[in-house]
Amino acid sequence: MMVELWLHYAVPVLLALLLARALWALVAVELCARWLLDNARRDPVSIDEDGPWLVVLLPMLREQTLAPETIAAFTALDYPRERAVVVAITTEREENARRRERDRLRALADTRLLTGVQLRGMFPRARCGDVADEVNAAPREKRLPLLAELYDAEPTTRETVATLAEEQPAVGLRLVHLHQPDTGGRKAGQLNHTIDRLDEILGPLGWHDENDAGNTFLCVYDADAIPDVRTLNSFAETTTRHRALTGRPSALIQQQRLPLLGRRPFPPGATGLFLAGEWLYQLRRSLGIELARIRLTQWLATTQVPNFVRTLLRPMIYGVGCGMTVHLPALRTLGGFPEPMEDLGTGHRLSLLGADIAPATVAVLDEPYTEPRGLTNLHALAFLTSARPDRHAKAVAHLPSALTRIGKAVLVLREWADEIAWVAGAPLIAAAVLSACWAGPLWSALALAGVLLHGPVLSARLIKLAPALHAAVVPSTCRIAAAPCPTRGRRAGLIASSPVQPFIRLVGPLRMIFRRITGHATTFGKTER
């Protein structure tokens, strides 16, 4: 009986869902990629002195290597100098960690063969191998003094940024350096530390809270990002257009993050193949899910449609903390950026309030993950934050919302369905595909079509789109890392292995769930660069 139910009912339904999802992904990726590419060809829009106030926030932790390049890229953005500022936020957590890590130097110096992996977090990733080789080559009695000398000579992010702030040129956007005390928390804590000091940051430009807060936006980025030179003009143009259509400013403008920087190569072998596959999966998600949902949300806000249609179609927005621009009054309404993920939490809470959310017309480049630990941490933390939309709903329950109670419930249920699909979808679909040959030839053909469209066909299309999307981002500085360009063999491997990529994304959430069940603490470390 159970076998018949599975083969005659469950398998056809699951295969139909696979094919529908594959077709939707192809269409959504293509439409959103074309939208970005078409906008990139438009003439840049110049903003006058009455444009919105924009505060670019660059929270940094152990980013002394990338800080000069990143700050140079953002301070060179095209925007009136009197209306924008770049804020680099360092944290005392890094200084305290360095003092604690110094106690490990003796044990590391006594290690028979020191490796770069053992030095992760103590030195920038690019220097770990060289430091290990230098220490290993020294006589045993000199290894500790040498390691201590190298450790003490390594500048902190605070020192690096402070020097850049002192030596900044007279042209370009002004750089402000803030240093956060060690008050706990993660990236959100650094961002909220900045919100409390806007008078100090913008006051020298003539900004006044009571007059200008309603025209102020906070732009959040990661330290490895390379923005398009038109980024700030794009934000200003987007909010001006949205206000003209709706009479309201955008509460959130999301710039699309494209993982197309090639600063570090993928490792060789199977690990590198699956990490490169995740790079494609991230690109697909950025275009086919994140951008597609934001464009749908904006369409619903600017088009006259029945309320029940709006309720059924309105998606939950995933904020992405690299290119997320938030209207200051909306952020203050939320009580600041939420922990532990300031981006997903902000997107979810604004979605539950029915806030206006719009896409930026140009993209930002950042790095794909090139080591497994950072990737599994990302997936586990994203799953943890997304799995409890009811908590986000409770956090904003006291605030006025444009959504009805039913509209909020639909969003929460939809998010729970997404999380269930994340954990159970790949195994169920795989079981249905494997069972298709017993369900009949029609279902076998449907299974083959769904797998090919969802995996190899879409992966091949993304590989072809990647160079054009990379070239569409015009950097504010002349130097930009090349996009990942797989060889012919690697390209074939990526296309062939694409059907198993959803299982790779399960590792982080399943590992976290297992650790919680067994009573082990779950920690999320920083991605080392």
Coordinates of C-alpha atoms in Angstrom, one line a residue:
M1 CA 0.0 0.0 0.0
M2 CA 2.7 2.5 1.0
V3 CA 4.7 1.6 -2.2
E4 CA 1.7 2.3 -4.4
L5 CA 1.0 5.6 -2.6
W6 CA 4.6 6.6 -3.1
L7 CA 4.9 5.6 -6.8
H8 CA 1.4 6.7 -8.0
Y9 CA 1.0 9.9 -5.9
A10 CA 4.1 11.2 -4.1
V11 CA 6.6 10.6 -7.0
P12 CA 4.4 12.4 -9.7
V13 CA 3.8 15.4 -7.4
L14 CA 7.5 15.7 -6.4
L15 CA 8.7 15.4 -10.0
A16 CA 6.2 18.0 -11.1
L17 CA 7.5 20.3 -8.4
L18 CA 11.0 19.6 -9.5
L19 CA 10.2 20.5 -13.2
A20 CA 8.2 23.6 -12.1
R21 CA 11.1 24.8 -9.9
A22 CA 13.6 24.2 -12.6
L23 CA 11.6 26.2 -15.2
W24 CA 11.0 29.0 -12.7
A25 CA 14.7 29.2 -11.8
L26 CA 15.7 29.4 -15.5
V27 CA 13.2 32.1 -16.2
A28 CA 14.0 34.1 -13.0
V29 CA 17.8 33.9 -13.5
E30 CA 17.5 35.0 -17.2
L31 CA 15.1 37.9 -16.5
C32 CA 17.1 39.2 -13.5
A33 CA 20.4 38.9 -15.3
R34 CA 19.0 40.8 -18.3
W35 CA 17.6 43.4 -16.0
L36 CA 21.0 44.0 -14.4
L37 CA 22.8 44.0 -17.8
D38 CA 20.3 46.4 -19.4
N39 CA 20.6 48.8 -16.5
A40 CA 24.4 48.7 -16.6
R41 CA 24.3 50.0 -20.2
R42 CA 22.2 53.1 -19.2
D43 CA 24.0 56.4 -18.9
P44 CA 24.9 57.2 -15.3
V45 CA 22.5 59.4 -13.4
S46 CA 24.1 62.4 -11.6
I47 CA 22.7 63.5 -8.2
D48 CA 22.7 67.1 -7.1
E49 CA 23.2 68.6 -3.7
D50 CA 19.6 67.8 -2.7
G51 CA 20.0 64.1 -3.0
P52 CA 19.6 61.8 0.0
W53 CA 22.3 61.5 2.7
L54 CA 24.1 58.3 2.4
V55 CA 26.3 56.7 5.0
V56 CA 28.4 53.8 3.8
L57 CA 29.2 51.4 6.7
L58 CA 32.2 49.1 6.5
P59 CA 32.3 46.9 9.7
M60 CA 35.8 45.3 9.9
L61 CA 37.3 42.5 12.0
R62 CA 40.8 41.3 11.1
E63 CA 40.7 43.0 7.7
Q64 CA 44.0 44.8 7.8
T65 CA 45.0 43.3 4.5
L66 CA 41.9 44.3 2.5
A67 CA 41.1 47.5 4.3
P68 CA 43.2 49.8 2.1
E69 CA 41.8 48.4 -1.2
T70 CA 38.2 48.4 0.1
I71 CA 38.3 51.9 1.6
A72 CA 39.9 53.3 -1.6
A73 CA 37.1 51.7 -3.7
F74 CA 34.3 53.2 -1.5
T75 CA 35.7 56.7 -1.0
A76 CA 36.1 57.0 -4.8
L77 CA 32.4 56.4 -5.5
D78 CA 30.6 59.0 -7.6
Y79 CA 28.4 61.1 -5.3
P80 CA 28.4 64.7 -4.0
R81 CA 31.0 64.8 -1.3
E82 CA 28.7 67.0 0.8
R83 CA 26.0 64.3 1.0
A84 CA 27.8 61.1 1.8
V85 CA 30.5 59.6 4.0
V86 CA 32.3 56.3 4.4
V87 CA 32.6 54.9 7.9
A88 CA 35.0 52.1 8.7
I89 CA 34.1 50.5 12.1
T90 CA 36.8 48.5 13.9
T91 CA 36.2 46.7 17.1
E92 CA 38.0 46.1 20.4
R93 CA 37.1 42.4 20.1
E94 CA 40.0 42.1 17.7
E95 CA 42.4 43.8 20.1
N96 CA 41.3 41.6 23.0
A97 CA 41.5 38.5 20.9
R98 CA 45.1 39.4 19.9
R99 CA 46.0 39.7 23.5
R100 CA 44.5 36.3 24.3
E101 CA 46.1 34.7 21.2
R102 CA 49.5 35.9 22.3
D103 CA 49.5 33.4 25.1
R104 CA 49.5 30.6 22.4
L105 CA 52.8 31.7 20.9
R106 CA 55.0 29.5 23.1
A107 CA 53.0 26.4 22.3
L108 CA 53.0 27.2 18.6
A109 CA 56.8 27.9 18.6
D110 CA 57.4 24.5 20.2
T111 CA 55.4 22.7 17.5
R112 CA 57.7 20.4 15.5
L113 CA 56.3 21.5 12.2
L114 CA 54.2 24.7 12.3
T115 CA 51.5 25.0 9.6
G116 CA 49.7 28.0 8.2
V117 CA 46.4 26.5 9.3
Q118 CA 47.5 26.7 13.0
L119 CA 48.1 30.5 12.5
R120 CA 44.6 31.2 11.2
G121 CA 43.1 34.1 13.0
M122 CA 46.5 35.3 14.3
F123 CA 47.8 36.5 10.9
P124 CA 46.0 37.5 7.7
R125 CA 45.3 34.3 5.8
A126 CA 47.6 35.2 2.9
R127 CA 50.6 35.5 5.3
C128 CA 50.0 32.4 7.5
G129 CA 52.0 30.1 5.2
D130 CA 54.9 32.4 4.9
V131 CA 55.1 33.0 8.7
A132 CA 55.0 29.3 9.3
D133 CA 57.8 28.7 6.9
E134 CA 59.9 31.4 8.4
V135 CA 59.5 30.1 11.9
N136 CA 60.1 26.5 10.9
A137 CA 63.4 27.6 9.2
A138 CA 64.7 29.3 12.4
P139 CA 66.8 27.5 15.1
R140 CA 64.6 26.1 17.8
E141 CA 65.8 28.5 20.5
K142 CA 65.0 31.5 18.2
R143 CA 61.6 30.4 17.1
L144 CA 59.6 32.0 20.0
P145 CA 61.3 35.4 19.8
L146 CA 60.9 35.4 16.0
L147 CA 57.2 34.4 16.1
A148 CA 56.6 37.0 18.8
E149 CA 58.3 39.7 16.7
L150 CA 56.3 38.8 13.7
Y151 CA 53.1 38.8 15.7
D152 CA 53.7 42.1 17.3
A153 CA 54.8 43.7 14.0
E154 CA 51.5 42.8 12.3
P155 CA 49.3 45.9 12.3
T156 CA 45.7 45.5 13.6
T157 CA 42.7 46.6 11.5
R158 CA 42.3 49.6 13.9
E159 CA 45.9 50.8 13.3
T160 CA 45.5 50.3 9.5
V161 CA 42.2 52.2 9.3
A162 CA 43.4 55.0 11.6
T163 CA 46.4 55.6 9.3
L164 CA 44.1 55.7 6.3
A165 CA 41.8 58.2 8.0
E166 CA 44.7 60.5 8.9
E167 CA 46.2 60.4 5.4
Q168 CA 43.0 60.6 3.3
P169 CA 43.1 62.8 0.2
A170 CA 41.1 66.0 -0.2
V171 CA 39.1 64.5 -3.1
G172 CA 36.5 61.7 -2.9
L173 CA 34.2 60.9 -0.1
R174 CA 35.3 61.6 3.5
L175 CA 36.4 58.6 5.6
V176 CA 35.4 58.4 9.2
H177 CA 37.0 55.8 11.6
L178 CA 35.0 54.6 14.5
H179 CA 36.2 52.0 17.1
Q180 CA 33.7 49.9 19.0
P181 CA 34.3 48.8 22.6
D182 CA 34.1 45.1 23.2
T183 CA 30.4 44.9 24.1
G184 CA 29.8 41.5 22.6
G185 CA 27.7 40.7 19.6
R186 CA 28.7 40.4 16.0
K187 CA 28.5 42.6 12.9
A188 CA 25.2 44.1 14.0
G189 CA 26.9 45.5 17.2
Q190 CA 29.4 47.4 15.1
L191 CA 26.6 48.8 12.9
N192 CA 24.5 49.9 15.9
H193 CA 27.5 51.5 17.5
T194 CA 27.6 53.7 14.4
I195 CA 23.9 54.6 14.3
D196 CA 24.3 56.2 17.8
R197 CA 27.0 58.5 16.4
L198 CA 25.4 60.0 13.3
D199 CA 25.6 63.5 14.6
E200 CA 29.4 63.1 15.0
I201 CA 29.7 61.5 11.6
L202 CA 27.4 63.8 9.5
G203 CA 27.4 66.9 11.6
P204 CA 30.5 68.4 9.9
L205 CA 28.6 68.2 6.6
G206 CA 25.7 70.2 7.9
W207 CA 23.4 67.3 8.7
H208 CA 20.8 67.7 11.5
D209 CA 18.8 64.8 12.8
E210 CA 15.5 66.7 13.2
N211 CA 15.6 68.0 9.6
D212 CA 17.5 65.3 7.7
A213 CA 16.9 61.9 9.3
G214 CA 14.0 61.3 6.9
N215 CA 16.3 61.6 3.9
T216 CA 19.1 59.5 5.3
F217 CA 20.1 55.9 4.3
L218 CA 22.6 53.6 5.8
C219 CA 24.5 51.4 3.2
V220 CA 26.0 48.2 4.7
Y221 CA 28.9 46.3 3.1
D222 CA 31.4 43.5 3.7
A223 CA 35.0 44.3 3.8
D224 CA 35.8 42.3 0.7
A225 CA 33.3 44.1 -1.6
I226 CA 34.1 46.0 -4.8
P227 CA 31.3 48.4 -5.6
D228 CA 30.2 49.8 -8.9
V229 CA 31.2 53.5 -9.2
R230 CA 27.5 54.4 -9.8
T231 CA 26.4 52.7 -6.6
L232 CA 25.4 55.7 -4.6
N233 CA 23.8 57.4 -7.5
S234 CA 21.8 54.2 -8.1
F235 CA 20.5 54.3 -4.5
A236 CA 19.5 57.9 -4.8
E237 CA 17.8 57.3 -8.2
T238 CA 16.0 54.2 -6.9
T239 CA 14.5 55.9 -3.8
T240 CA 13.5 59.0 -5.8
R241 CA 11.7 56.9 -8.4
H242 CA 10.0 54.8 -5.7
R243 CA 8.9 57.9 -3.9
A244 CA 7.4 59.3 -7.1
L245 CA 5.5 56.1 -7.7
T246 CA 4.2 55.5 -4.2
G247 CA 4.6 58.7 -2.2
R248 CA 6.9 56.9 0.2
P249 CA 10.7 56.4 0.5
S250 CA 12.0 52.8 0.2
A251 CA 12.6 51.3 3.6
L252 CA 15.2 48.9 2.1
I253 CA 17.1 49.1 -1.1
Q254 CA 19.0 45.9 -1.8
Q255 CA 22.0 46.0 -4.1
Q256 CA 22.6 42.6 -5.6
R257 CA 25.7 40.8 -4.4
L258 CA 27.5 38.8 -7.2
P259 CA 30.2 36.4 -6.0
L260 CA 32.4 37.1 -9.0
L261 CA 35.7 38.4 -7.4
G262 CA 38.6 36.1 -8.0
R263 CA 41.1 37.2 -5.4
R264 CA 41.7 33.6 -4.2
P265 CA 41.5 30.4 -6.4
F266 CA 39.4 27.5 -5.5
P267 CA 41.5 24.6 -4.1
P268 CA 42.2 21.6 -6.3
G269 CA 40.4 18.3 -6.3
A270 CA 36.9 17.4 -5.2
T271 CA 36.8 20.1 -2.5
G272 CA 37.5 22.8 -5.0
L273 CA 34.9 21.4 -7.4
F274 CA 32.1 21.5 -4.9
L275 CA 33.1 25.0 -3.6
A276 CA 33.1 26.2 -7.2
G277 CA 29.7 24.6 -7.5
E278 CA 28.5 26.5 -4.5
W279 CA 29.8 29.7 -6.2
L280 CA 27.4 29.0 -9.1
Y281 CA 24.7 28.2 -6.6
Q282 CA 25.2 31.5 -4.8
L283 CA 25.0 33.3 -8.2
R284 CA 21.8 31.5 -9.0
R285 CA 20.3 32.3 -5.7
S286 CA 21.3 36.0 -6.0
L287 CA 19.6 36.3 -9.3
G288 CA 16.8 33.8 -9.3
I289 CA 15.6 34.1 -5.7
E290 CA 16.9 37.3 -4.0
L291 CA 16.6 39.8 -6.8
A292 CA 13.5 38.1 -8.2
R293 CA 11.7 38.4 -4.9
I294 CA 12.7 42.1 -4.5
R295 CA 11.5 42.9 -8.0
L296 CA 8.2 41.1 -7.3
T297 CA 7.9 43.0 -4.0
Q298 CA 8.4 46.4 -5.7
W299 CA 6.0 45.5 -8.4
L300 CA 3.3 44.6 -5.9
A301 CA 3.9 48.0 -4.1
T302 CA 3.7 50.0 -7.3
T303 CA 0.9 48.2 -9.1
Q304 CA -2.8 48.2 -8.4
V305 CA -3.6 44.6 -7.6
P306 CA -6.3 43.1 -5.3
N307 CA -5.3 42.7 -1.7
F308 CA -5.7 39.0 -1.6
V309 CA -3.4 38.7 -4.6
R310 CA -0.8 40.8 -2.9
T311 CA -1.1 38.7 0.2
L312 CA -0.6 35.5 -1.7
L313 CA 2.3 36.7 -3.8
R314 CA 4.3 38.9 -1.4
P315 CA 7.5 37.1 -0.6
M316 CA 9.7 37.1 2.5
I317 CA 12.8 39.2 1.6
Y318 CA 16.3 38.0 2.5
G319 CA 18.4 41.0 3.3
V320 CA 22.0 40.6 2.2
G321 CA 24.6 42.5 4.3
C322 CA 26.7 43.4 1.3
G323 CA 24.8 46.1 -0.5
M324 CA 21.9 46.5 2.0
T325 CA 20.7 50.1 2.3
V326 CA 18.2 50.9 5.0
H327 CA 16.2 54.0 5.5
L328 CA 17.2 55.5 8.9
P329 CA 13.7 56.0 10.3
A330 CA 12.8 52.4 9.3
L331 CA 15.9 51.1 11.1
R332 CA 15.2 53.2 14.2
T333 CA 11.6 51.8 14.2
L334 CA 13.2 48.3 14.3
G335 CA 15.4 49.3 17.2
G336 CA 18.6 48.9 15.2
F337 CA 20.1 45.9 13.3
P338 CA 19.2 42.6 14.9
E339 CA 21.6 39.9 16.0
P340 CA 22.9 37.4 15.1
M341 CA 22.5 38.1 11.3
E342 CA 21.8 41.8 10.8
D343 CA 20.9 41.3 7.1
L344 CA 18.4 38.4 7.2
G345 CA 16.9 39.7 10.3
T346 CA 16.4 43.2 8.9
G347 CA 14.9 41.8 5.7
H348 CA 12.5 39.5 7.5
R349 CA 11.3 42.2 10.0
L350 CA 10.7 44.8 7.3
S351 CA 8.9 42.2 5.2
L352 CA 6.6 41.4 8.2
L353 CA 5.9 45.1 8.5
G354 CA 4.9 45.3 4.8
A355 CA 7.7 47.9 4.2
D356 CA 8.6 49.2 0.7
I357 CA 11.6 47.3 -0.6
A358 CA 13.3 48.0 -3.9
P359 CA 16.3 46.7 -6.0
A360 CA 19.3 48.8 -6.9
T361 CA 20.0 48.9 -10.6
V362 CA 23.8 48.1 -10.3
A363 CA 25.5 45.2 -8.6
V364 CA 28.4 44.8 -6.1
L365 CA 31.1 42.2 -6.4
D366 CA 32.4 40.1 -3.5
E367 CA 34.4 36.9 -3.1
P368 CA 33.0 33.4 -3.3
Y369 CA 33.8 31.0 -0.5
T370 CA 37.1 29.1 -1.1
E371 CA 37.3 27.0 2.0
P372 CA 34.7 24.6 3.5
R373 CA 34.5 25.8 7.1
G374 CA 33.3 29.3 6.2
L375 CA 30.7 27.9 3.8
T376 CA 29.2 25.5 6.4
N377 CA 29.2 28.3 9.0
L378 CA 27.3 30.5 6.5
H379 CA 24.7 27.9 5.8
A380 CA 24.2 27.0 9.4
L381 CA 23.8 30.6 10.6
A382 CA 21.5 31.4 7.7
F383 CA 19.3 28.4 8.5
L384 CA 19.3 29.2 12.2
T385 CA 18.2 32.8 11.5
S386 CA 15.6 31.9 8.9
A387 CA 14.1 28.9 10.7
R388 CA 12.3 31.1 13.3
P389 CA 10.4 33.7 11.4
D390 CA 7.9 33.6 14.3
R391 CA 10.6 35.3 16.5
H392 CA 11.0 38.1 14.0
A393 CA 7.2 38.4 13.9
K394 CA 7.1 38.6 17.7
A395 CA 9.9 41.2 17.7
V396 CA 7.8 43.6 15.5
A397 CA 4.4 42.7 16.7
H398 CA 4.0 46.0 18.6
L399 CA 4.8 48.1 15.5
P400 CA 2.3 49.3 13.0
S401 CA 2.3 47.1 9.9
A402 CA 0.9 47.5 6.4
L403 CA 0.1 43.7 6.5
T404 CA -2.9 42.1 8.0
R405 CA -2.6 39.4 10.6
I406 CA -3.3 36.9 7.8
G407 CA -0.6 38.4 5.6
K408 CA 1.9 38.1 8.4
A409 CA 0.9 34.4 9.0
V410 CA 1.3 33.7 5.3
L411 CA 4.8 35.1 5.3
V412 CA 5.8 33.0 8.4
L413 CA 4.3 29.8 7.0
R414 CA 6.0 30.4 3.6
E415 CA 9.4 30.9 5.4
W416 CA 8.9 27.7 7.3
A417 CA 8.0 25.9 4.1
D418 CA 11.3 27.2 2.6
E419 CA 13.3 25.9 5.6
I420 CA 11.6 22.5 5.4
A421 CA 12.3 22.4 1.7
W422 CA 16.0 23.2 2.4
V423 CA 16.4 20.3 4.8
A424 CA 14.0 17.7 3.2
G425 CA 13.7 18.8 -0.4
A426 CA 16.9 17.4 -1.8
P427 CA 16.5 13.9 -0.3
L428 CA 12.8 13.7 -1.2
I429 CA 13.4 14.8 -4.8
A430 CA 16.4 12.4 -5.1
A431 CA 14.2 9.5 -3.9
A432 CA 11.5 10.5 -6.4
V433 CA 14.0 10.7 -9.3
L434 CA 15.4 7.3 -8.4
S435 CA 11.9 5.8 -8.1
A436 CA 10.7 7.3 -11.5
C437 CA 11.7 4.2 -13.5
W438 CA 9.1 2.2 -11.5
A439 CA 6.4 4.9 -11.8
G440 CA 6.4 4.7 -15.6
P441 CA 8.2 6.0 -18.7
L442 CA 6.4 9.4 -18.6
W443 CA 7.7 10.0 -15.1
S444 CA 11.2 8.8 -16.0
A445 CA 11.2 11.4 -18.8
L446 CA 9.9 14.1 -16.4
A447 CA 12.6 13.2 -13.9
L448 CA 15.3 13.5 -16.5
A449 CA 14.0 16.8 -17.8
G450 CA 13.8 18.2 -14.3
V451 CA 17.3 17.1 -13.2
L452 CA 18.8 18.4 -16.4
L453 CA 17.1 21.8 -16.3
H454 CA 17.6 22.3 -12.6
G455 CA 21.3 21.3 -12.7
P456 CA 23.4 21.1 -15.8
V457 CA 21.4 23.4 -18.1
L458 CA 21.1 26.2 -15.5
S459 CA 24.8 25.8 -14.4
A460 CA 26.0 26.0 -18.0
R461 CA 23.9 29.2 -18.5
L462 CA 25.3 30.8 -15.3
I463 CA 28.9 30.0 -16.4
K464 CA 28.2 31.8 -19.6
L465 CA 26.5 34.8 -17.9
A466 CA 29.2 35.3 -15.2
P467 CA 31.8 37.2 -17.4
A468 CA 29.1 39.6 -18.7
L469 CA 27.8 40.2 -15.2
H470 CA 31.3 40.8 -13.9
A471 CA 32.1 43.2 -16.7
A472 CA 28.8 45.1 -16.1
V473 CA 30.2 46.3 -12.7
V474 CA 32.3 49.4 -13.3
P475 CA 34.7 49.7 -10.4
S476 CA 35.6 53.1 -8.9
T477 CA 39.3 52.2 -8.9
C478 CA 41.2 50.7 -11.8
R479 CA 42.2 47.5 -10.1
I480 CA 39.6 44.7 -9.9
A481 CA 40.1 41.0 -9.4
A482 CA 39.1 38.8 -12.3
A483 CA 36.0 36.7 -12.1
P484 CA 36.3 33.0 -11.6
C485 CA 37.0 31.5 -15.1
P486 CA 36.8 27.7 -14.9
T487 CA 38.9 25.7 -17.4
R488 CA 37.2 23.5 -19.9
G489 CA 37.6 20.4 -17.6
R490 CA 36.4 22.2 -14.5
R491 CA 33.5 23.6 -16.5
A492 CA 32.5 20.1 -17.5
G493 CA 32.9 18.9 -13.9
L494 CA 30.7 21.8 -12.6
I495 CA 28.0 21.0 -15.0
A496 CA 28.1 17.2 -14.3
S497 CA 28.2 17.6 -10.5
S498 CA 25.5 20.3 -10.3
P499 CA 22.6 17.9 -9.4
V500 CA 24.3 17.0 -6.1
Q501 CA 25.0 20.6 -5.1
P502 CA 21.8 20.9 -3.0
F503 CA 23.2 18.2 -0.7
I504 CA 26.3 20.3 -0.1
R505 CA 24.2 23.1 1.2
L506 CA 22.7 20.6 3.7
V507 CA 26.0 20.0 5.5
G508 CA 26.0 23.2 7.6
P509 CA 22.4 23.0 8.8
L510 CA 22.5 19.3 9.5
R511 CA 25.8 19.6 11.4
M512 CA 24.3 22.4 13.5
I513 CA 21.1 20.4 14.2
F514 CA 23.2 17.3 15.2
R515 CA 25.3 19.4 17.6
R516 CA 22.3 20.9 19.2
I517 CA 20.7 17.5 19.7
T518 CA 23.9 16.1 21.2
G519 CA 24.3 19.1 23.5
H520 CA 27.4 20.6 21.9
A521 CA 27.8 24.4 21.6
T522 CA 27.4 25.8 18.2
T523 CA 30.0 28.5 17.3
F524 CA 30.2 30.6 14.1
G525 CA 33.7 31.8 13.3
K526 CA 34.7 34.6 11.0
T527 CA 35.6 33.9 7.4
E528 CA 39.4 34.4 7.3
R529 CA 40.7 36.5 4.3

